[in-house]
PDB file of C-alpha atoms in Angstrom:
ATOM      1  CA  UNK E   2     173.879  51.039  69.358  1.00 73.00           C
ATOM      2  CA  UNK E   3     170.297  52.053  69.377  1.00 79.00           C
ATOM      3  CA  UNK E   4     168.251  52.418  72.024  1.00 88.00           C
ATOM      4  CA  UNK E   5     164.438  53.495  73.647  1.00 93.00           C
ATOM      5  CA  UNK E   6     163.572  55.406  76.111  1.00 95.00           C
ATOM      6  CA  UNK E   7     159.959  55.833  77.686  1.00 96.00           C
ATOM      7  CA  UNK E   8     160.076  58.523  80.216  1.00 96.00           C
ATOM      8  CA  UNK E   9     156.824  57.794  81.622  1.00 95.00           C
ATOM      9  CA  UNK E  10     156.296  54.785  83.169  1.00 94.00           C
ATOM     10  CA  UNK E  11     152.711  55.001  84.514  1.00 96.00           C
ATOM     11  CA  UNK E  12     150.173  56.717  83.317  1.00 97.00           C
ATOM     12  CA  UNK E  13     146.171  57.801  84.434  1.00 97.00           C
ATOM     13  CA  UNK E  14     143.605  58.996  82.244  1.00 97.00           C
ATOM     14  CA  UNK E  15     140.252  59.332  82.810  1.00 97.00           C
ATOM     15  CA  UNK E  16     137.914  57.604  79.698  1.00 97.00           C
ATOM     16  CA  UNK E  17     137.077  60.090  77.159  1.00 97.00           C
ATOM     17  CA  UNK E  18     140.550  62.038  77.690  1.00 97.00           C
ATOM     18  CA  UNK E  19     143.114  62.673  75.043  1.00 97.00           C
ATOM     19  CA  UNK E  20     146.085  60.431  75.169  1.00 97.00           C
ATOM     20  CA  UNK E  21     150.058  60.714  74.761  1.00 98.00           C
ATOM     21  CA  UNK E  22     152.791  58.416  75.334  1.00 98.00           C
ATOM     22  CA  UNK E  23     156.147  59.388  74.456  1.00 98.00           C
ATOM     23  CA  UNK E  24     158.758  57.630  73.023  1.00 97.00           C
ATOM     24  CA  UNK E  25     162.426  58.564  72.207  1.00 96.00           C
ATOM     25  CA  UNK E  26     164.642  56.708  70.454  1.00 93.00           C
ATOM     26  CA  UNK E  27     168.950  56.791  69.373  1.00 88.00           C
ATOM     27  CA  UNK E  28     169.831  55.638  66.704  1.00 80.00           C
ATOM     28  CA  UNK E  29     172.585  56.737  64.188  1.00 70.00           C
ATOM     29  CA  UNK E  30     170.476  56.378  60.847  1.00 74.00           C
ATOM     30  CA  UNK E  31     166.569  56.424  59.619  1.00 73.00           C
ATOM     31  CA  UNK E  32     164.865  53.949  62.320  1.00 83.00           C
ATOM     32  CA  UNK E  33     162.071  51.911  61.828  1.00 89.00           C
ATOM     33  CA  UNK E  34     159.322  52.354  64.724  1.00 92.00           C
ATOM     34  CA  UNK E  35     157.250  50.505  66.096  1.00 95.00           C
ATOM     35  CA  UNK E  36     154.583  50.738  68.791  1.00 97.00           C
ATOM     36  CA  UNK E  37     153.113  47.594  70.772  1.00 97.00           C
ATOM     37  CA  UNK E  38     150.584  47.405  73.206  1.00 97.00           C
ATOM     38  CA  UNK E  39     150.415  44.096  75.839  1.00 95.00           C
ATOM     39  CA  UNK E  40     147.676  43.217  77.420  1.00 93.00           C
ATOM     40  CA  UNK E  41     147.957  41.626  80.810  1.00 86.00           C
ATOM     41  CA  UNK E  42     148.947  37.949  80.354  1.00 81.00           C
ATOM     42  CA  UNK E  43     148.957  38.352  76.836  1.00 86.00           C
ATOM     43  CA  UNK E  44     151.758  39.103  73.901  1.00 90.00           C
ATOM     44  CA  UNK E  45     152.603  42.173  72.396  1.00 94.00           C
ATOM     45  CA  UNK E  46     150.099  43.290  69.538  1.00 94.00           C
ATOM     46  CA  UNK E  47     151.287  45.697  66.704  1.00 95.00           C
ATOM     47  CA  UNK E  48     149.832  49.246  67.185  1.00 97.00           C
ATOM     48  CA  UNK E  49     151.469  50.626  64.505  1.00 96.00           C
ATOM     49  CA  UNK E  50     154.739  51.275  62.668  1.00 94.00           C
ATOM     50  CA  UNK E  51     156.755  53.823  60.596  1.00 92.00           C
ATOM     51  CA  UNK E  52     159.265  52.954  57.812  1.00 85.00           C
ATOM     52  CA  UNK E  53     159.203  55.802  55.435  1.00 82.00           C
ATOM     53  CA  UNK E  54     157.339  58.565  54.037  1.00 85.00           C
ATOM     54  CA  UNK E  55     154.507  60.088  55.767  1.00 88.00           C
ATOM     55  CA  UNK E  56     155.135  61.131  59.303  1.00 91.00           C
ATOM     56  CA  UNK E  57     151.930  60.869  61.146  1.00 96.00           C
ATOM     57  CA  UNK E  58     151.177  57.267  60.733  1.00 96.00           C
ATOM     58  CA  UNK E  59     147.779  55.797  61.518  1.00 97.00           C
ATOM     59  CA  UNK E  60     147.238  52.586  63.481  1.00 96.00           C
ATOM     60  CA  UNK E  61     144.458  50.434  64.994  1.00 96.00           C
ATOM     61  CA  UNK E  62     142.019  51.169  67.726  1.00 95.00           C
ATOM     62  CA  UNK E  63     141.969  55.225  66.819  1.00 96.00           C
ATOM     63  CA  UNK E  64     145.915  55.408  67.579  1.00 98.00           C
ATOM     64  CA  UNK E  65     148.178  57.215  65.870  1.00 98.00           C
ATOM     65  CA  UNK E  66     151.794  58.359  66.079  1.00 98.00           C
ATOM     66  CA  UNK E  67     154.014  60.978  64.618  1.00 96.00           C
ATOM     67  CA  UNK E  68     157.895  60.778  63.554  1.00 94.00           C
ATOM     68  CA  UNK E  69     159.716  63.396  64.220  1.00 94.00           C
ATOM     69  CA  UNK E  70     163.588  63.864  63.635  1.00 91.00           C
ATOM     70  CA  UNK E  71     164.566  66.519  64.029  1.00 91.00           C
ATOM     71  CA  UNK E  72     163.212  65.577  68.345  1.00 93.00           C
ATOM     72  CA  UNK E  73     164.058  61.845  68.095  1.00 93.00           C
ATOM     73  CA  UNK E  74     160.609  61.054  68.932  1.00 95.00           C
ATOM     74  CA  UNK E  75     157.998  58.900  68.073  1.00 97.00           C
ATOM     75  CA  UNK E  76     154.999  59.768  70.384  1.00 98.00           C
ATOM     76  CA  UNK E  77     151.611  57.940  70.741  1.00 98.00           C
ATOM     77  CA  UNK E  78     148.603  59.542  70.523  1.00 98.00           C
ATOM     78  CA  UNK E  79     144.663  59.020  70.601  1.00 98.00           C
ATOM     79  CA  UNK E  80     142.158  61.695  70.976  1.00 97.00           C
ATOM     80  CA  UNK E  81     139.396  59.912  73.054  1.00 97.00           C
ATOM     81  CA  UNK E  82     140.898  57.038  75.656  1.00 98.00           C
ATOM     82  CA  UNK E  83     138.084  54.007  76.345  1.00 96.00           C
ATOM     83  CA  UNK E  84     138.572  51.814  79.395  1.00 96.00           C
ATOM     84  CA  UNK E  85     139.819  48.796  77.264  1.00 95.00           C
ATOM     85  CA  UNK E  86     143.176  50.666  76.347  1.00 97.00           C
ATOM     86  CA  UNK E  87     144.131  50.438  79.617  1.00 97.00           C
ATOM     87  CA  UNK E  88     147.276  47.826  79.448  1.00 97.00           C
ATOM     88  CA  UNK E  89     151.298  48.282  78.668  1.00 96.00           C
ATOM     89  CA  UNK E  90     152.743  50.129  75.743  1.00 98.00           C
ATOM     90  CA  UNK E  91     155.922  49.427  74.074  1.00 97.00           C
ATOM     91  CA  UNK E  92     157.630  51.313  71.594  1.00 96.00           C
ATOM     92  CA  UNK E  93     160.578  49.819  69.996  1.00 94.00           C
ATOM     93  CA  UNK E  94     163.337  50.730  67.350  1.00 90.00           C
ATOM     94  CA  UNK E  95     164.293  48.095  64.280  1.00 84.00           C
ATOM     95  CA  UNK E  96     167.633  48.224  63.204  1.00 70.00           C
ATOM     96  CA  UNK E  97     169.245  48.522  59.599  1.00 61.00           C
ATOM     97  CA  UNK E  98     172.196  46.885  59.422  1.00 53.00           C
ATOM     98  CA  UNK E  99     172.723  46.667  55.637  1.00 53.00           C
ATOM     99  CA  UNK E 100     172.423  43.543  53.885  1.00 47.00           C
ATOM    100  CA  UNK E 101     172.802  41.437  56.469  1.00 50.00           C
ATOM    101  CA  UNK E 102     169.987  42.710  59.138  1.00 49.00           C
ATOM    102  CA  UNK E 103     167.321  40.124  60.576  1.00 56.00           C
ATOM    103  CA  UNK E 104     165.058  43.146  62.003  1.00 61.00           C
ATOM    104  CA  UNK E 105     166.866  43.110  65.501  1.00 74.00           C
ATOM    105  CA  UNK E 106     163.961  44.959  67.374  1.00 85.00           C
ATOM    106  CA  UNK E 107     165.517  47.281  70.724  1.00 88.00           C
ATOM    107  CA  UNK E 108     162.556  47.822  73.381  1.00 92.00           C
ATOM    108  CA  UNK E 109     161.682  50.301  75.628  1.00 94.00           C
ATOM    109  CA  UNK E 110     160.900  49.815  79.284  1.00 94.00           C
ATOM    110  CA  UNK E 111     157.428  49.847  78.908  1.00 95.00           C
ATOM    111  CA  UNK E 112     154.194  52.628  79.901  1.00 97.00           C
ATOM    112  CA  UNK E 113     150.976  51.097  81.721  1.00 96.00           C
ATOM    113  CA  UNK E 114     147.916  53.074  80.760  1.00 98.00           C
ATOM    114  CA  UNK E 115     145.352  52.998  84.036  1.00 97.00           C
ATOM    115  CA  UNK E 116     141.955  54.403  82.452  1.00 97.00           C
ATOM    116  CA  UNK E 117     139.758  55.560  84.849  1.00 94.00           C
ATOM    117  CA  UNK E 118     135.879  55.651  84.460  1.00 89.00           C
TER     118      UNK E 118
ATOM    119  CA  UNK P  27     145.174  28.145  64.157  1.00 55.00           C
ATOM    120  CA  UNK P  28     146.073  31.242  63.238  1.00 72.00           C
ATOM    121  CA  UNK P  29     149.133  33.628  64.381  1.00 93.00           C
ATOM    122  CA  UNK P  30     151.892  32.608  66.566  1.00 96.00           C
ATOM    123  CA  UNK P  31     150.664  29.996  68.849  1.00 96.00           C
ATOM    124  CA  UNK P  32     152.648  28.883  72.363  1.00 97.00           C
ATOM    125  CA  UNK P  33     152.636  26.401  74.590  1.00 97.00           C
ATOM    126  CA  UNK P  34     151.997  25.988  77.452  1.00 97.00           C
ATOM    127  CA  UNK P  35     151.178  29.029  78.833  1.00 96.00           C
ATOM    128  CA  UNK P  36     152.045  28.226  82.015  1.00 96.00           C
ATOM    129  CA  UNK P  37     154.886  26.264  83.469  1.00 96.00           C
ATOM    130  CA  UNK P  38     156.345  25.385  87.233  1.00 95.00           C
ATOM    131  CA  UNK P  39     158.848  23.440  87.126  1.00 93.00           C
ATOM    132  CA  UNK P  40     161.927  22.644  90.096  1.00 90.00           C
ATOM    133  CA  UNK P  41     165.375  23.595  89.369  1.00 89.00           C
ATOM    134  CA  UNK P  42     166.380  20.106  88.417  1.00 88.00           C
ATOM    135  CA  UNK P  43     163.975  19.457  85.938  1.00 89.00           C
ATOM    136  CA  UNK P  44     164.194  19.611  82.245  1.00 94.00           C
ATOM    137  CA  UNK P  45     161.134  21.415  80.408  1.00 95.00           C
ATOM    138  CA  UNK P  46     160.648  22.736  76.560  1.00 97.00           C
ATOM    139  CA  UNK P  47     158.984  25.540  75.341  1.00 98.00           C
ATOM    140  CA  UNK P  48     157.344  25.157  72.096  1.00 98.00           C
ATOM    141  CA  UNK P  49     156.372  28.286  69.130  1.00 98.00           C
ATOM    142  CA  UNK P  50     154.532  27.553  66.082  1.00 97.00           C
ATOM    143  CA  UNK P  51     153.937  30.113  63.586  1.00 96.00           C
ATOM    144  CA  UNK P  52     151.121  30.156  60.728  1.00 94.00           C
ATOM    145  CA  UNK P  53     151.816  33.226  58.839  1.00 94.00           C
ATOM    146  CA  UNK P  54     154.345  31.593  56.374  1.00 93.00           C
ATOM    147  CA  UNK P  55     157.370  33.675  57.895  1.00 92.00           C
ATOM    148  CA  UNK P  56     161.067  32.763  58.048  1.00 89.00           C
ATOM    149  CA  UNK P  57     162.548  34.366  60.757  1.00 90.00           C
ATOM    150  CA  UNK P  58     161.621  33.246  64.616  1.00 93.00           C
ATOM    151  CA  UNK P  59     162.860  34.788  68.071  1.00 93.00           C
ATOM    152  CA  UNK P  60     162.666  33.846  71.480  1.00 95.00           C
ATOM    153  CA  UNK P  61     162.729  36.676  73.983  1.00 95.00           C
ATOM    154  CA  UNK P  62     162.469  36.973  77.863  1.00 95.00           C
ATOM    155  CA  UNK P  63     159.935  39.101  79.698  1.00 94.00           C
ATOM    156  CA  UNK P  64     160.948  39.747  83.449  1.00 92.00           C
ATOM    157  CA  UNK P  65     158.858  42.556  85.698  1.00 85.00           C
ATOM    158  CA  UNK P  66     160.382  45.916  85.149  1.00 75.00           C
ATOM    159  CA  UNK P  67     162.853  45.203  82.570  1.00 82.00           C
ATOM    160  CA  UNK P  68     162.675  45.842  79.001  1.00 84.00           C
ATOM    161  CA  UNK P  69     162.043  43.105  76.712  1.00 90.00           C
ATOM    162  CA  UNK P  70     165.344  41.316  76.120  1.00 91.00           C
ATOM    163  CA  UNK P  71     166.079  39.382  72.863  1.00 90.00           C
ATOM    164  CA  UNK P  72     167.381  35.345  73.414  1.00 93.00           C
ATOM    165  CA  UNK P  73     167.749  34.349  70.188  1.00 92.00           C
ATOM    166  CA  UNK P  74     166.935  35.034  66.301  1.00 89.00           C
ATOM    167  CA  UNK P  75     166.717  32.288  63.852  1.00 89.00           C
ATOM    168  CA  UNK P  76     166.980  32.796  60.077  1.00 83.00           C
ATOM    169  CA  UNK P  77     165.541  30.212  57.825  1.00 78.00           C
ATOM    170  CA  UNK P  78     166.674  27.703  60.570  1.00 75.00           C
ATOM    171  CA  UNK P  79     169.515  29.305  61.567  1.00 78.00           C
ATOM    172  CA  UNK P  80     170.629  30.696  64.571  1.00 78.00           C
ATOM    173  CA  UNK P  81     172.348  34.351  63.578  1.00 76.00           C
ATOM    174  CA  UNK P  82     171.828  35.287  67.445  1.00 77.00           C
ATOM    175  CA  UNK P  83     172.619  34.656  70.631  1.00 77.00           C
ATOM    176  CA  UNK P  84     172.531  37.464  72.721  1.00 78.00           C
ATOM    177  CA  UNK P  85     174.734  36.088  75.340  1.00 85.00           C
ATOM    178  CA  UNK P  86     172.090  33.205  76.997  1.00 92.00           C
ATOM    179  CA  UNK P  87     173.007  31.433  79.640  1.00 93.00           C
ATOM    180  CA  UNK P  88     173.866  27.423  78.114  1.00 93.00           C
ATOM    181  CA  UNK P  89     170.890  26.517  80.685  1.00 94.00           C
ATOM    182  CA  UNK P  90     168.541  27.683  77.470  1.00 96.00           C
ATOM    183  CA  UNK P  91     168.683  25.688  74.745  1.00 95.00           C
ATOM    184  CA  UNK P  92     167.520  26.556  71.237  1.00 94.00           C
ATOM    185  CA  UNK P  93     165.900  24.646  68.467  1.00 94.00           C
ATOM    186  CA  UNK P  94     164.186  25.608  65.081  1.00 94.00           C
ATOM    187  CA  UNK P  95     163.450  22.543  63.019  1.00 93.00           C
ATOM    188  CA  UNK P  96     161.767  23.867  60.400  1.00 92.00           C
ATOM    189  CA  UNK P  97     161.022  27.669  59.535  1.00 89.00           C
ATOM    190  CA  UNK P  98     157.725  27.151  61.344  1.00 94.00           C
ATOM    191  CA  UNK P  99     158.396  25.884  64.677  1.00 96.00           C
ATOM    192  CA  UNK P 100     160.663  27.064  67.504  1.00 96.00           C
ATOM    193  CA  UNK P 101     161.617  25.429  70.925  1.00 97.00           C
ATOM    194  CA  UNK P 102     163.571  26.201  73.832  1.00 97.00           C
ATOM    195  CA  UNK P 103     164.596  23.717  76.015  1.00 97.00           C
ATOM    196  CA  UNK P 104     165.158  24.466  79.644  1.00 96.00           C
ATOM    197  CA  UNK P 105     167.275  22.409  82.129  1.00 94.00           C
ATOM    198  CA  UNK P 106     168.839  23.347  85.104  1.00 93.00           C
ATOM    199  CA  UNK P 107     167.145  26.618  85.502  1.00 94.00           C
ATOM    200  CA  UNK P 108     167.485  29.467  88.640  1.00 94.00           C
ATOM    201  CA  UNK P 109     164.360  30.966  90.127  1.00 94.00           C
ATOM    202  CA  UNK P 110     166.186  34.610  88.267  1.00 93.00           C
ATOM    203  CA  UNK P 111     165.141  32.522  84.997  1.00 95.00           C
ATOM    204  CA  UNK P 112     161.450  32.988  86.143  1.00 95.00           C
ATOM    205  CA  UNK P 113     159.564  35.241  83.865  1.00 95.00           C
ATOM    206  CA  UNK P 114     157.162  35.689  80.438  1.00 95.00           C
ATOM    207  CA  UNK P 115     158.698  33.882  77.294  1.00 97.00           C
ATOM    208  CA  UNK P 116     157.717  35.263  74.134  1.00 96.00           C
ATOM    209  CA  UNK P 117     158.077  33.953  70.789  1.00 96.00           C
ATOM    210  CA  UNK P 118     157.810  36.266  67.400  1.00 95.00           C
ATOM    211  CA  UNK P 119     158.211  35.573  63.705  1.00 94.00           C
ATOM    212  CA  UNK P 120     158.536  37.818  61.163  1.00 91.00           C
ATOM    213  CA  UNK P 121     159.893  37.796  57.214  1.00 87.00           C
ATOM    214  CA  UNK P 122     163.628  38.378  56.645  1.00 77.00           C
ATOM    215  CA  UNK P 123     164.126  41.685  54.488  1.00 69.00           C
ATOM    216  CA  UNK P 124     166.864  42.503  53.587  1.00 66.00           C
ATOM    217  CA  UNK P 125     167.915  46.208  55.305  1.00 63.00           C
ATOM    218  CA  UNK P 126     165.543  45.416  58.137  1.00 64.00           C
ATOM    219  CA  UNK P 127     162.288  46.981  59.481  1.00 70.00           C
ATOM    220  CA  UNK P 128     160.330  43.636  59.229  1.00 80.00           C
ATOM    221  CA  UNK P 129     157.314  43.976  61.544  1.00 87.00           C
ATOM    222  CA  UNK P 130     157.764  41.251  64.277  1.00 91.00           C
ATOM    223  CA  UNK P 131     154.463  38.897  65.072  1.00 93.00           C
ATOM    224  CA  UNK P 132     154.536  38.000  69.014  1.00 95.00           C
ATOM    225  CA  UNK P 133     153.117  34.874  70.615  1.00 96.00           C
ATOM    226  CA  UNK P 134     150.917  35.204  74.242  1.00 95.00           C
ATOM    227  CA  UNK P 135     153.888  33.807  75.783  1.00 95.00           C
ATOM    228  CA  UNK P 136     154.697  30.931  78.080  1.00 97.00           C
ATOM    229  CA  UNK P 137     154.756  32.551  82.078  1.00 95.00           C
ATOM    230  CA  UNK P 138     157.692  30.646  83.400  1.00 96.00           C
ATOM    231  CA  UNK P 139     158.070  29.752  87.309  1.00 96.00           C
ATOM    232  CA  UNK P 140     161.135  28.203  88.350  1.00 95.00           C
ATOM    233  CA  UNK P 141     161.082  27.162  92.112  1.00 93.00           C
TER     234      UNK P 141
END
């Protein structure tokens, strides 16, 4: 079975600081990835994702994120944090289960972002 | 409207009372999922539907009730509920492709308070 795991579950930054959230994931085959970020009260919004091909994948709001095997990981970056990307991020792992898969999405637990000024 | 749209986005209700939860989606998907939000959990999936039908359950309590009329509209009807059930309900749509990977389209959610 696959599964997520966000080791950090709170993090501070001050504005203008580089970002990371990490992200590992199981899963017996190529994964899909995703990465979410909730604001509060407020759904889940896609960041970005990775399918295939190119392993640094480029998102909205300046994010990025880079695939790598061979470390099962699928970290989160952004070079510059602003105060309104403080909120929750989510990375999750789709599933391929052959012919018959409906995109079963596994979550992690979750990383609030606190931004300070 | 635009998106996945849900209402209402806020909801008391006793545990003897029957409610619904109602998802609309405008993006011309097929696929719709209800999933539960509770503080310090991960996000845990209810149910999937496929071009109205249910392929899962993911072991939901019979107090949840299901219902996709049409590929664009999702409900979950609540009766009998326990203040545990209290928590964010989010619905998502996506396209079915076949070997997976479709990007899922989240709702703001319906904050659920059961007292």
């Amino acid at each position: 079975a696959q599964s997520v795991t966000q080791p950090d579950i709170h993090i501070t930054v001050s504005e203008g600081a580089s970002l990371e959230l990490r992200c590992n994931y199981s899963y017996g085959a190529t994964p899909y990835l995703f990465w979410y970020v909730q604001s509060p009260g407020q759904g889940l919004q896609l960041l970005l994702k990775y399918f295939s091909g190119d392993t640094l994948v480029q998102g909205i709001k300046g994010f990025e994120a880079e695939f790598k095997r061979s470390q099962s990981s699928f970290n989160l970056r952004k070079p510059s944090v602003h105060w309104s990307d403080a909120a929750e991020y989510f990375c999750a792992v789709g599933a391929d289960a052959g012919g018959t898969s409906y995109g079963k999405l596994t979550f992690g637990q979750g990383t609030i972002l606190t931004v300070h000024p | 409207e635009t998106g996945v749209t849900q209402t209402p986005r806020h909801l008391v209700m006793g545990m003897t009372n029957k409610k619904s939860l109602k998802c609309e989606q405008h993006l011309g998907h097929n696929a719709m999922y209800w999933y539960k939000q509770s503080a310090k959990k991960p996000l845990e999936l209810m149910f999937v539907y496929n071009f109205k039908e249910q392929t899962e359950n993911n072991s939901v309590p019979s107090r949840f009730s299901p219902e996709c009329p049409n590929s664009s509209h999702l409900f979950l009807h609540l009766h009998t509920l326990q203040p545990e059930d209290s928590a964010l309900y989010l619905c998502a749509s996506s396209l079915f492709r076949v070997g997976g990977g479709e990007t899922q389209y989240f709702g703001p959610g319906t904050r659920l308070l059961v007292l």
